[in-house]
CSV table of C-alpha atoms in Angstrom, one decimal:
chain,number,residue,atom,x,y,z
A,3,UNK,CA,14.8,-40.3,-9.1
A,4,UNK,CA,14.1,-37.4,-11.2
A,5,UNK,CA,11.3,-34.6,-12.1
A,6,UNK,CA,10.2,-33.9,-15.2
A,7,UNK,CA,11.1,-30.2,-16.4
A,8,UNK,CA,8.5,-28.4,-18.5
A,9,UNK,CA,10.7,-26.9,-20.5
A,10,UNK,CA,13.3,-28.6,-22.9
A,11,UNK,CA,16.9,-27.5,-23.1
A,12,UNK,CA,16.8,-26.3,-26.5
A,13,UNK,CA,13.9,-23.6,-25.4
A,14,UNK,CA,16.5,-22.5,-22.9
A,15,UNK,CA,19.3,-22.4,-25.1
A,16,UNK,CA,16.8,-20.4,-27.6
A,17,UNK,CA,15.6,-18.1,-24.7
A,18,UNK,CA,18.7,-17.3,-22.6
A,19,UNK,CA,20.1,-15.8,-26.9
A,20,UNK,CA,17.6,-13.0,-25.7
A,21,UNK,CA,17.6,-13.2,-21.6
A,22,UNK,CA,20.7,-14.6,-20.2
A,23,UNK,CA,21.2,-16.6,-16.9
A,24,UNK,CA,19.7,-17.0,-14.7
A,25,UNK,CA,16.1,-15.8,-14.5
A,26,UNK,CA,13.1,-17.4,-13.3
A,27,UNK,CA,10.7,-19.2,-15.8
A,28,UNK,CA,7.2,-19.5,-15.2
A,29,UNK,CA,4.9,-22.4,-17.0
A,30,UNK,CA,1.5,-21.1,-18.1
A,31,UNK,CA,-0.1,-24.0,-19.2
A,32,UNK,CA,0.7,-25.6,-15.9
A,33,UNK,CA,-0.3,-22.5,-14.2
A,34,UNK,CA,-4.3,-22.7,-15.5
A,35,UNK,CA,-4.6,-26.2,-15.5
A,36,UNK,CA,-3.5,-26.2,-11.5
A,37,UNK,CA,-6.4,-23.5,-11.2
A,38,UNK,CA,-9.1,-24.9,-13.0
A,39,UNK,CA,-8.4,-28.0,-10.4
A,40,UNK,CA,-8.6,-26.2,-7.3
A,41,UNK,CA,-11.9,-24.7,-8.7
A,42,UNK,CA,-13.5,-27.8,-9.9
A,43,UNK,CA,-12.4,-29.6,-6.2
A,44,UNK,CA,-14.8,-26.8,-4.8
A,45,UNK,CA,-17.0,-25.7,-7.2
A,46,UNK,CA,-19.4,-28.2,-4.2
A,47,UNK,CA,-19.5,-25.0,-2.2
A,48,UNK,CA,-21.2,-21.9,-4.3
A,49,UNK,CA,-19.4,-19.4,-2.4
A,50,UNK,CA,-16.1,-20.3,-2.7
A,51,UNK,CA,-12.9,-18.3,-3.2
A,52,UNK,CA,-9.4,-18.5,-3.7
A,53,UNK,CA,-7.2,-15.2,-2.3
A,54,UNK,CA,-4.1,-16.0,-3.9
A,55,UNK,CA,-1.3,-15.4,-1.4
A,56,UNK,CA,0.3,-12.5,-3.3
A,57,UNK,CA,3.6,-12.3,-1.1
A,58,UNK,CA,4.6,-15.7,-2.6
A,59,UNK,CA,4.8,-14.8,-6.3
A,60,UNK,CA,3.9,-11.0,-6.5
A,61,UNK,CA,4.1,-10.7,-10.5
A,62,UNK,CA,0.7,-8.6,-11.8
A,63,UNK,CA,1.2,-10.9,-15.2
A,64,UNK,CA,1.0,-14.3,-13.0
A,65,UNK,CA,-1.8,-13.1,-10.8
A,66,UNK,CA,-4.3,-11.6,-13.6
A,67,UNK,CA,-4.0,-15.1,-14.8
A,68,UNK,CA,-5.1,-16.7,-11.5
A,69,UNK,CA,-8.1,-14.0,-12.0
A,70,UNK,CA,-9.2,-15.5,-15.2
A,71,UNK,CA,-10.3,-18.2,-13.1
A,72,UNK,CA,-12.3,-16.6,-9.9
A,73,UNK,CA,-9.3,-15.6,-7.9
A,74,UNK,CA,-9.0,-12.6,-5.4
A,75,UNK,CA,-5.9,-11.9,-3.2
A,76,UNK,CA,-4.6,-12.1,-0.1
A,77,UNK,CA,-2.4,-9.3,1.0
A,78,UNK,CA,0.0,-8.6,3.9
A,79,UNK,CA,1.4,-5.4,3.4
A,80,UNK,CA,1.0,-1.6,1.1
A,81,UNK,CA,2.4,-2.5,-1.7
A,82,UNK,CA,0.9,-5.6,-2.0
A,83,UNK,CA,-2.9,-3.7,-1.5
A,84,UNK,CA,-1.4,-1.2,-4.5
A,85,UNK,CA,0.1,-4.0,-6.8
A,86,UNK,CA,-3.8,-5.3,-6.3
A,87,UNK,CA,-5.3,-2.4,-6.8
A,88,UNK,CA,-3.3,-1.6,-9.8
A,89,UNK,CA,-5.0,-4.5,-11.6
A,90,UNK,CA,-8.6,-3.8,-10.5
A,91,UNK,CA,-8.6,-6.0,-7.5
A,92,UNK,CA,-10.8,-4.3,-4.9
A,93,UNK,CA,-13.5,-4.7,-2.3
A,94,UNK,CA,-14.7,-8.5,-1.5
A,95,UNK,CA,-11.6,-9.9,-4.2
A,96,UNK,CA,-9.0,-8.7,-1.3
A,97,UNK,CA,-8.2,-10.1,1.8
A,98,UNK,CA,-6.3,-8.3,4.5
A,99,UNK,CA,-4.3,-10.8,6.7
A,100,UNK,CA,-1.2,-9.2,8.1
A,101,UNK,CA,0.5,-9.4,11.8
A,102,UNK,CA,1.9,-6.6,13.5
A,103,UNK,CA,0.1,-4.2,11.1
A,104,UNK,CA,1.2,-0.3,10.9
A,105,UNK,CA,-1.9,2.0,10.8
A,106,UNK,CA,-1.9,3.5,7.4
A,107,UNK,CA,-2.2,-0.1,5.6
A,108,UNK,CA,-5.6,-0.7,8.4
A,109,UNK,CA,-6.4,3.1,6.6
A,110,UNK,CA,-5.4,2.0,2.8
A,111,UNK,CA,-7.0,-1.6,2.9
A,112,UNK,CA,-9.9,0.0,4.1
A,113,UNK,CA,-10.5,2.5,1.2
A,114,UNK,CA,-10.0,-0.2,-0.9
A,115,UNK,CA,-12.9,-2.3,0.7
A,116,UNK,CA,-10.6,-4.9,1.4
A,117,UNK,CA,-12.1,-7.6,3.9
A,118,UNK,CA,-9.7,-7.2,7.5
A,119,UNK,CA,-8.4,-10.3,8.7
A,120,UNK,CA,-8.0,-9.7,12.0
A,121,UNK,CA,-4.6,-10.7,14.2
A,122,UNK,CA,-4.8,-9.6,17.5
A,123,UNK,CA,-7.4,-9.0,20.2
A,124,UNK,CA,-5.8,-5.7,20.5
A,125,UNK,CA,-5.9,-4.4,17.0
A,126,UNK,CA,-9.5,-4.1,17.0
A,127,UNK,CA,-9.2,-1.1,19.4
A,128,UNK,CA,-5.8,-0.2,16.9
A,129,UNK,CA,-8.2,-0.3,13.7
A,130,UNK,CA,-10.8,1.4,15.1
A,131,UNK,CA,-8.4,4.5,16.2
A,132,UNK,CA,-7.2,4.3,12.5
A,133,UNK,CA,-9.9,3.9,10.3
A,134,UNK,CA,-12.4,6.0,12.6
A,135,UNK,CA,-14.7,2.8,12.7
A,136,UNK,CA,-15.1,-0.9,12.7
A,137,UNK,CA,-16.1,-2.4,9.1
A,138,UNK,CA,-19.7,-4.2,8.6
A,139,UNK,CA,-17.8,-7.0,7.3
A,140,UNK,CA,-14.6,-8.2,9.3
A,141,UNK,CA,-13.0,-11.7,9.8
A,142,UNK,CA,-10.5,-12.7,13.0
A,143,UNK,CA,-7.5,-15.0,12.9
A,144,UNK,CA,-7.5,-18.5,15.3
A,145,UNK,CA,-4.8,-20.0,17.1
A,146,UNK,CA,-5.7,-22.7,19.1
A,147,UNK,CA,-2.1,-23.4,20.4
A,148,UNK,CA,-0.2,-26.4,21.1
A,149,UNK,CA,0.9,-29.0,18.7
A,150,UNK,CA,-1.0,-29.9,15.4
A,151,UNK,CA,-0.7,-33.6,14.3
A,152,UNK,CA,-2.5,-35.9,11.8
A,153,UNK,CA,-1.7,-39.5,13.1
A,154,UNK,CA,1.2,-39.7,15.2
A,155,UNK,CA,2.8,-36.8,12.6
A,156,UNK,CA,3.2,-33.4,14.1
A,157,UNK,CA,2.5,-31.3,11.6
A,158,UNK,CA,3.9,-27.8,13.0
A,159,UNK,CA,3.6,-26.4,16.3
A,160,UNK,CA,0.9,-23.9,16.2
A,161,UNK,CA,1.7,-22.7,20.2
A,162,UNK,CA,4.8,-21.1,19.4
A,163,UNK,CA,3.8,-18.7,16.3
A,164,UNK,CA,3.0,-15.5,17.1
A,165,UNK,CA,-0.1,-15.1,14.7
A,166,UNK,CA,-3.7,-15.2,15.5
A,167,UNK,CA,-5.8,-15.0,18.6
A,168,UNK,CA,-6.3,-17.6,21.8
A,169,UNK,CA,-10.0,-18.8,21.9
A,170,UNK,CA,-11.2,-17.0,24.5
A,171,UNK,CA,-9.6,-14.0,22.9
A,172,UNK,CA,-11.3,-15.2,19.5
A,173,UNK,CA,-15.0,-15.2,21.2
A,174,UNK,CA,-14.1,-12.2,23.2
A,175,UNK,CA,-13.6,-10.2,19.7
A,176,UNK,CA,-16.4,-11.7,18.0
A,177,UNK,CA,-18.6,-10.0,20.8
A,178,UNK,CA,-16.7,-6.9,20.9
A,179,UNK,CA,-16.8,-6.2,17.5
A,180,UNK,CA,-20.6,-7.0,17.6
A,181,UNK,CA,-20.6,-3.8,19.7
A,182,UNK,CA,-18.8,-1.7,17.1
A,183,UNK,CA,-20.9,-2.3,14.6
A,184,UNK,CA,-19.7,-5.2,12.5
A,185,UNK,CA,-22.4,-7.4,10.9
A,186,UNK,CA,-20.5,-10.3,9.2
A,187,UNK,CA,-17.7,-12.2,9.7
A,188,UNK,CA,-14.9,-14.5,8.8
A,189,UNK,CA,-13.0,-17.0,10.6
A,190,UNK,CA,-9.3,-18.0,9.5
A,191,UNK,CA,-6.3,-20.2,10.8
A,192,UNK,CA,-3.1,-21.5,9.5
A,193,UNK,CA,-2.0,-24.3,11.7
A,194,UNK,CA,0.6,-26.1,9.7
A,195,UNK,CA,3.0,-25.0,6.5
A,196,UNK,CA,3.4,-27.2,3.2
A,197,UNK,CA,1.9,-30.3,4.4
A,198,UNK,CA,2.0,-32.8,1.6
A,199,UNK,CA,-1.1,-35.1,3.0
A,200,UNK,CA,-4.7,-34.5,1.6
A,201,UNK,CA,-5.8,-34.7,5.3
A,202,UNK,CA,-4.7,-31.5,6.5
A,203,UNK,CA,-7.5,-29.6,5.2
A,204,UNK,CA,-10.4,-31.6,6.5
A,205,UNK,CA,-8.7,-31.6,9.7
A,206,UNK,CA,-8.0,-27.9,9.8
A,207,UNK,CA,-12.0,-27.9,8.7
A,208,UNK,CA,-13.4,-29.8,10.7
A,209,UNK,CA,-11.5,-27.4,13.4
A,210,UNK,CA,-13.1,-23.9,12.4
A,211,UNK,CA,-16.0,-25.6,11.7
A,212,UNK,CA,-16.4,-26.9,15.2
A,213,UNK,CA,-15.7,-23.4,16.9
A,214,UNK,CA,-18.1,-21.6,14.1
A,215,UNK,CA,-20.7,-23.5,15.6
A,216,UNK,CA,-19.7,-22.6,18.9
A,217,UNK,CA,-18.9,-18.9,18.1
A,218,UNK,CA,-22.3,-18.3,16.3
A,219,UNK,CA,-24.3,-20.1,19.4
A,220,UNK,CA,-22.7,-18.0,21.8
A,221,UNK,CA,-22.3,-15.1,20.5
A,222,UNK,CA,-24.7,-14.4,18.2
A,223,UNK,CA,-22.5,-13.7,15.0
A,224,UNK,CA,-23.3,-13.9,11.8
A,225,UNK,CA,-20.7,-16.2,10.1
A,226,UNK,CA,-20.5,-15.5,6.9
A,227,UNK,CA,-17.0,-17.3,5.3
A,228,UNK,CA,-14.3,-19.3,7.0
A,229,UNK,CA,-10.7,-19.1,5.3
A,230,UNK,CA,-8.5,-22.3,5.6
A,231,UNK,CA,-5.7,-20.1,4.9
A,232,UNK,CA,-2.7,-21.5,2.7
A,233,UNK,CA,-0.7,-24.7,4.1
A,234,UNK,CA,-1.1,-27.1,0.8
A,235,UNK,CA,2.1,-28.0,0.2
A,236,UNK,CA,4.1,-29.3,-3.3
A,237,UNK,CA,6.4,-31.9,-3.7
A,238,UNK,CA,9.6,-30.6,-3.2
A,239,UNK,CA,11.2,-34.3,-3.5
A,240,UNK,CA,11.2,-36.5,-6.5
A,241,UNK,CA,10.3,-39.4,-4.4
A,242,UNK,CA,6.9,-37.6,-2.9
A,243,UNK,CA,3.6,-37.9,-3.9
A,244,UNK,CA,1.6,-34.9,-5.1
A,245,UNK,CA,-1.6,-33.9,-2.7
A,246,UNK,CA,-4.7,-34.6,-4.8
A,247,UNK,CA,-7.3,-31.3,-4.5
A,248,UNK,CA,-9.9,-33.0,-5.6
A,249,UNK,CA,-9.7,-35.1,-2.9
A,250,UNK,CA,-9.1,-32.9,-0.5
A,251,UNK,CA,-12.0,-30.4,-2.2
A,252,UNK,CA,-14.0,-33.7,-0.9
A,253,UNK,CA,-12.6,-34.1,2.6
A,254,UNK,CA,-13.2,-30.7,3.3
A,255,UNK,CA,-17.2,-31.2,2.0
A,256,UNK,CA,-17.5,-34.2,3.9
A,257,UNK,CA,-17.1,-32.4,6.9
A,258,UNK,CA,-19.2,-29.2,6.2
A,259,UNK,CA,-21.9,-31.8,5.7
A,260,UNK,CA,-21.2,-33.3,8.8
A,261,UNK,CA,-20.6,-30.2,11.3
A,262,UNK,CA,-21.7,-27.2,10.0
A,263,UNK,CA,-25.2,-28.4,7.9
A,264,UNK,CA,-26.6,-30.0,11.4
A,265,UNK,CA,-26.0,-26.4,13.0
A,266,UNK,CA,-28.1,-24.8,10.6
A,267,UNK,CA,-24.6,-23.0,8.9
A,268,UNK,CA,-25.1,-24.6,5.1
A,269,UNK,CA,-25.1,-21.4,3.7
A,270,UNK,CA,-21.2,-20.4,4.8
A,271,UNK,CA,-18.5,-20.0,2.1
A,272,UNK,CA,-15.1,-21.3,2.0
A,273,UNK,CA,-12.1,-19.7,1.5
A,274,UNK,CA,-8.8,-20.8,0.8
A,275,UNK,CA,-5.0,-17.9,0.4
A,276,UNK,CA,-2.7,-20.8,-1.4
A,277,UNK,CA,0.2,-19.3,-2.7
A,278,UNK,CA,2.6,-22.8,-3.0
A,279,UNK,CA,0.3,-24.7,-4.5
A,280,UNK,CA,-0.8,-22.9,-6.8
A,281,UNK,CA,2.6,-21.3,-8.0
A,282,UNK,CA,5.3,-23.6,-6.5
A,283,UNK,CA,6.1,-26.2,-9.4
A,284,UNK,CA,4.9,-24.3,-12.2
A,285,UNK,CA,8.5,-22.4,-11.8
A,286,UNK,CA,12.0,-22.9,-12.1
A,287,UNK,CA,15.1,-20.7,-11.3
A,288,UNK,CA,17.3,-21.9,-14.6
A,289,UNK,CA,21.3,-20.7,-13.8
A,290,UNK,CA,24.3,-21.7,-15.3
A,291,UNK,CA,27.4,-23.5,-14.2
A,292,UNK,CA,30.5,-20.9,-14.9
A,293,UNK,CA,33.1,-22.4,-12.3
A,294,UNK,CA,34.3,-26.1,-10.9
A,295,UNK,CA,36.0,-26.2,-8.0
A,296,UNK,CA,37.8,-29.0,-6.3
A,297,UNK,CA,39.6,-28.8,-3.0
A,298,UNK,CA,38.2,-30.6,0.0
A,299,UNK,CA,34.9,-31.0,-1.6
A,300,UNK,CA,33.7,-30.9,-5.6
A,301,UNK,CA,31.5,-27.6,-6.1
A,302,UNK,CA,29.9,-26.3,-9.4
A,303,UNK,CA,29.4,-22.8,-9.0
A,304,UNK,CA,26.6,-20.9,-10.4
A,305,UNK,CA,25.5,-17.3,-12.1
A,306,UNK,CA,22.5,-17.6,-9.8
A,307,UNK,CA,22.7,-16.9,-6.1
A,308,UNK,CA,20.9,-17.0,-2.7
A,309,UNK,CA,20.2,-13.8,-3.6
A,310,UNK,CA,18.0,-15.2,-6.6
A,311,UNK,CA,16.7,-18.0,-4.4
A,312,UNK,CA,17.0,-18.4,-0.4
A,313,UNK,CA,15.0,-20.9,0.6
A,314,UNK,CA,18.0,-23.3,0.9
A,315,UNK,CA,20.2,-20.8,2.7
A,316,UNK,CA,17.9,-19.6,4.9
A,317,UNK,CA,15.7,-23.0,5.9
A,318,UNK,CA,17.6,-25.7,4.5
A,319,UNK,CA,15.3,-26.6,2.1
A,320,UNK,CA,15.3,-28.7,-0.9
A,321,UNK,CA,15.2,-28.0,-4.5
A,322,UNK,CA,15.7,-30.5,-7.2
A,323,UNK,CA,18.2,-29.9,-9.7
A,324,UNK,CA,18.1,-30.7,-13.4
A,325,UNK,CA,20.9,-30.8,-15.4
A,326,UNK,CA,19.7,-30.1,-18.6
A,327,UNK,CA,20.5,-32.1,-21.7
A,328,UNK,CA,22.2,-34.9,-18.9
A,329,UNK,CA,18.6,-35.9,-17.6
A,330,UNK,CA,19.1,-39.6,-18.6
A,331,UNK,CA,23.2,-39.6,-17.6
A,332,UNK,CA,24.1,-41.3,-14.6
A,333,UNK,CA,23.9,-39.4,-10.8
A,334,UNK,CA,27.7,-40.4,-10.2
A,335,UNK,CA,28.9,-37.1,-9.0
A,336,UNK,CA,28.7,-35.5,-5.6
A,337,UNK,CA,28.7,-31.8,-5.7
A,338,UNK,CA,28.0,-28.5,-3.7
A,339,UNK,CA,26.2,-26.5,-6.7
A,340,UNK,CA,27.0,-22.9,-4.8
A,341,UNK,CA,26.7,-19.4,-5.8
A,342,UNK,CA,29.1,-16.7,-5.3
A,343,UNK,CA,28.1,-14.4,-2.2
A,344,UNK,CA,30.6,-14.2,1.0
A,345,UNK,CA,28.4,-16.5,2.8
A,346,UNK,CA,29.0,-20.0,2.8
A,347,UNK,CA,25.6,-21.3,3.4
A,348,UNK,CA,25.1,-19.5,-0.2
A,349,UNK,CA,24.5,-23.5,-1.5
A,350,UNK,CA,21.6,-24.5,-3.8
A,351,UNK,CA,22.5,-28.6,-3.0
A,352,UNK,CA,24.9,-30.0,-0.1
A,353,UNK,CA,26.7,-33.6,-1.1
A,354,UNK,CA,24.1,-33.5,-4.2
A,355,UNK,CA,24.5,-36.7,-6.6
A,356,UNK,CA,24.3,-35.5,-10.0
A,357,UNK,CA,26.0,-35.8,-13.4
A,358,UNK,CA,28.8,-34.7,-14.4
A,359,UNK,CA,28.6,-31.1,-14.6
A,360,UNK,CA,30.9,-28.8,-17.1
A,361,UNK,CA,30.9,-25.5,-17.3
A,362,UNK,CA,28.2,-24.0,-19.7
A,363,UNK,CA,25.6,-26.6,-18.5
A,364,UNK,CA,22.1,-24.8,-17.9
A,365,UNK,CA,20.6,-26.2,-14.0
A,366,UNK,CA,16.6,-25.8,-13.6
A,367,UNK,CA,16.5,-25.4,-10.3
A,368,UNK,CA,12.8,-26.9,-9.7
A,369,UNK,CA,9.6,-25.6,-7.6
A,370,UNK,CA,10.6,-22.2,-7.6
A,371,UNK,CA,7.2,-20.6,-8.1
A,372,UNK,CA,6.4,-19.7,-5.4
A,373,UNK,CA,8.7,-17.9,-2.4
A,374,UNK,CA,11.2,-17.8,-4.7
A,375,UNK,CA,11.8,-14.7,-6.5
A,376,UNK,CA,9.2,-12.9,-4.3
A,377,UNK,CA,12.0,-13.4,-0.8
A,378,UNK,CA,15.3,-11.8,-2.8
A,379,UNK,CA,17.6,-9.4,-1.6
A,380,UNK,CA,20.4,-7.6,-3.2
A,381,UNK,CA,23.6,-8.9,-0.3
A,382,UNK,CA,26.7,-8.3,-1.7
A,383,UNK,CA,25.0,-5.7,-4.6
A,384,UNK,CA,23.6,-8.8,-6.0
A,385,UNK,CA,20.9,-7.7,-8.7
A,386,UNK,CA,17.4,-9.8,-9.1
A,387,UNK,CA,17.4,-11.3,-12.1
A,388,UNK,CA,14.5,-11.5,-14.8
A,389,UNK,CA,10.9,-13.0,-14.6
A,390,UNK,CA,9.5,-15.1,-18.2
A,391,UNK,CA,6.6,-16.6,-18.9
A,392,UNK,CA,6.8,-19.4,-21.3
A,393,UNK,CA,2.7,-18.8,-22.5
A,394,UNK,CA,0.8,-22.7,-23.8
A,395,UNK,CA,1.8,-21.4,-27.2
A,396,UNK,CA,5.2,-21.8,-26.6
A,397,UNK,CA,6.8,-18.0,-27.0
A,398,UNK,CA,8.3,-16.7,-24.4
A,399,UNK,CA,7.2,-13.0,-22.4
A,400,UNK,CA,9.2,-10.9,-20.1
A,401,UNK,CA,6.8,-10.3,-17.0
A,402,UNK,CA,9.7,-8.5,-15.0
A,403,UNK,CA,12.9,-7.0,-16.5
A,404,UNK,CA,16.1,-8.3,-14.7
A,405,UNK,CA,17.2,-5.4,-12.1
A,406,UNK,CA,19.9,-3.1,-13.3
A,407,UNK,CA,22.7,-1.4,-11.4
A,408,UNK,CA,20.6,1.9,-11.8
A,409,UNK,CA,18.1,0.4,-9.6
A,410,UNK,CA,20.4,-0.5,-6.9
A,411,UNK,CA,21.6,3.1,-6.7
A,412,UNK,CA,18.2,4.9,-7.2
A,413,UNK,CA,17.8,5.2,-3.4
A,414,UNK,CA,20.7,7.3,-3.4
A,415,UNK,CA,20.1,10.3,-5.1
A,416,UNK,CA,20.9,12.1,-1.6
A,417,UNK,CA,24.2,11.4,-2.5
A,418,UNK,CA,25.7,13.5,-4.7
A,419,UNK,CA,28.7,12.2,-6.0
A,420,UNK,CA,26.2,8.7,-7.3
A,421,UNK,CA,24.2,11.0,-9.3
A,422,UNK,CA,27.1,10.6,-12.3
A,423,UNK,CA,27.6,7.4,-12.3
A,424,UNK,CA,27.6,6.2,-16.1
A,425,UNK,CA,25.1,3.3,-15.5
C-alpha cells in the first residue's frame, strides 16, 4: 500500500535548486483545512479551545497559522512561554502543563497570565513560594493509575508515568488551593498517546467528567474547563484508517450531555493540547539517496539523519517512505534506508520493501509534522536542516533557515582559539 504525498516530485526538484536536501516541508493547505475540522467537530461546545502542543512543532510561522483559527498554546518549558509570547500569545490563549517544573518558568508563565496546569500535589506549596501567591484561575493534572483500555485493547499504561496527581491527591489540591485563594479551575489528563480509534476521547470524557462531578460536589470548586489533553493519533501506516474528529467532536458531546448537564455543569468548556493531529501528516522530511551499499544486507543511505528525524531510532517507530517519481513501480526491493551517524540504530526503515532506489532519488519521509524536527540534536556535529512551507498558492517560504556550522560553535565563544574560525 501507499500514501499519497502532497507534494509532486517536480516541486521538489524545483525547490531543493534553492534549498537542498534534506529539509522538512510543511503543507499549508492541509494544515487549515485539519483546523477548520477540529473546530467545526466542537464548535457544539461555545467555550471551546485548542492549546496547540507547541513542543511538537515549535515554528512561530506554523503556529500563527493555527491562530487564524481560535488556537492558543500549550507550553512546557521557557522558551516555549517566550516563542508564544513573541507572537502575542498571552493570558487565557496559554496553557502551562509542565512536570518537574523549575521555579522561574512557575515566575515567567505567571507574568504572562498563562493558565498553570498543575503536576504535582507538592508544586502547589512550590508555586506558591515562587510566584508569592496562588492564581485565581488554576487547573490540576489527573492520573488515575493502572491500565487504560477501550475493548479488550490496552491503550497505554497510565500507572507507570510519572505525570499528574492520584485522586485523592487531586481532591486534596482542589481544597487546598480553595484556601489559597484560587477561584476557578481546570481539570486535565493524558491517559494514552496516538490512539488511532475515535473512542478514546469520549472515554477519556466521560472520565473527567465523572470526577468533575464528584470534585465540584465535594469540594465546592468552581469548575470552569476540563482539558482532554493531546493523545489523537495519525495514521502512521498506509493500511490504517484516519480518526474522524467529527465523530469524535460527537462522542465527546454525547457524553457532556449525559454526565455533566444532569449535574448542573452545562456551562464548562472543553479543551483539547493536540500537537500530532493537527501537525503530524501535514509534514514530510524529503532527503536524498547519495550511497548504496550491499554487504550482508542492501542499505540506501541518506543526506538526512536521526539527527533530522528520531522517532525511529529512538522508539522504533514507523514512517512511510516515498520514493518519488517510482510511486507506481514495483515494492521489489528490501532495503535499510540509513543515515550516516556512528550509531547503527541511525535507520529510517528496517527490511523496508520499496523500489529500486539509485542514487539521486528524492525519499519523503511521511508524517513528520509533528515530533519531528522539534526532537533534533546535533550527535556527531550533525546540523538541523531547513523548515518550508509550501503556502495553498503553491510558492514555497523558508519558516527556519537550515543551521550553520556558526551555530554549532556559538556556544563557544569562551574558547578562544574557535573565535577564528572562517565559518
Amino acid at each position: 500500500m501507499k500514501k499519497e504525498t502532497f507534494v509532486t516530485l517536480e516541486k521538489l526538484r524545483e525547490i531543493e535548486k534553492t534549498y537542498p536536501t534534506p529539509f522538512y516541508l510543511y503543507d499549508e493547505k492541509g494544515i487549515r483545512e485539519n483546523a477548520r475540522a477540529l473546530k467545526e467537530a466542537f464548535a457544539w461546545n461555545p467555550g471551546y479551545k485548542e492549546y496547540f502542543a507547541v513542543k511538537a512543532t515549535p515554528n512561530p510561522f506554523l503556529i500563527e497559522i493555527l491562530r487564524e483559527y481560535g488556537c492558543g498554546c500549550d507550553c512546557s518549558s521557557m522558551t516555549e512561554l517566550m516563542l508564544s509570547e513573541a507572537i502575542g500569545v498571552r493570558g487565557g490563549d496559554i496553557m502551562f502543563s509542565s512536570n518537574d517544573t523549575p521555579a522561574e518558568e512557575f515566575v515567567y508563565a505567571d507574568k504572562l497570565g498563562a493558565i498553570i496546569n498543575l503536576d504535582d500535589y507538592t508544586h502547589i506549596e512550590f508555586l506558591e513560594e515562587a510566584i508569592g501567591h496562588i492564581p485565581e484561575t488554576i487547573s490540576c493534572r489527573y492520573n488515575p493509575g493502572g491500565v487504560f483500555q477501550i475493548s479488550n485493547d490496552i491503550m497505554d499504561n497510565p500507572g507507570d508515568s510519572k505525570y499528574g496527581m492520584t485522586e485523592e491527591q487531586l481532591f486534596d489540591a482542589y481544597r487546598v488551593l480553595m484556601e489559597k485563594g484560587a477561584k476557578r479551575f481546570g481539570l486535565h489528563a493524558f491517559l494514552a498517546s496516538n490512539t488511532v480509534t475515535n473512542d478514546y476521547y469520549p472515554m477519556l470524557a466521560k472520565v473527567l467528567f465523572e470526577v468533575a462531578v464528584r470534585l465540584k460536589k465535594e469540594t465546592g470548586a468552581d469548575i470552569r474547563f476540563i482539558n482532554l489533553s493531546g493523545g489523537i493519533g495519525i495514521p502512521y501506516r498506509p493500511d490504517q484508517e484516519p480518526n474522524d474528529i467529527r465523530a469524535i467532536g460527537e462522542g465527546v458531546r454525547r457524553v457532556y450531555e449525559e454526565v455533566l448537564v444532569p449535574a448542573g455543569m452545562g456551562n464548562v468548556d472543553i479543551c483539547t493540547e493536540l500537537g500530532r493531529f493537527m501537525m503530524g501528516p501535514y509534514g514530510c522530511l524529503v532527503t536524498k539517496a547519495i550511497h548504496k551499499k550491499h554487504i550482508h544486507k542492501e542499505y540506501i543511505g541518506c543526506d538526512a539523519c536521526a539527527v533530522n528525524l528520531m522517532r525511529p531510532a529512538m522508539y522504533g517507530a514507523y514512517h512511510h517512505i516515498t520514493v518519488m517519481g517510482k510511486e507506481d513501480a514495483p515494492a521489489d526491493h528490501v532495503y535499510d534506508v540509513t543515515g550516516s551517524l556512528c550509531e547503527n540504530n541511525d535507520k529510517f526503515a528496517i527490511d523496508r520493501a520499496l523500489p529500486a532506489i539509485d542514487r539521486g532519488d528524492l525519499l519523503v519521509i511521511h508524517d513528520t509534522g509533528a515530533h519531528g524536527f522539534a526532537m533534533g540534536y546535533n550527535y556527531n556535529g550533525k546540523l538541523k536542516s531547513a523548515e518550508l512551507l509550501l503556502k495553498e498558492d503553491g510558492t514555497v517560504k523558508l519558516i527556519r533557515r537550515a543551521e550553520t556550522p556558526k551555530d554549532y560553535f556559538a556556544t563557544f565563544d569562551c574558547f578562544d582559539h574557535l573565535k577564528g574560525l572562517v565559518l
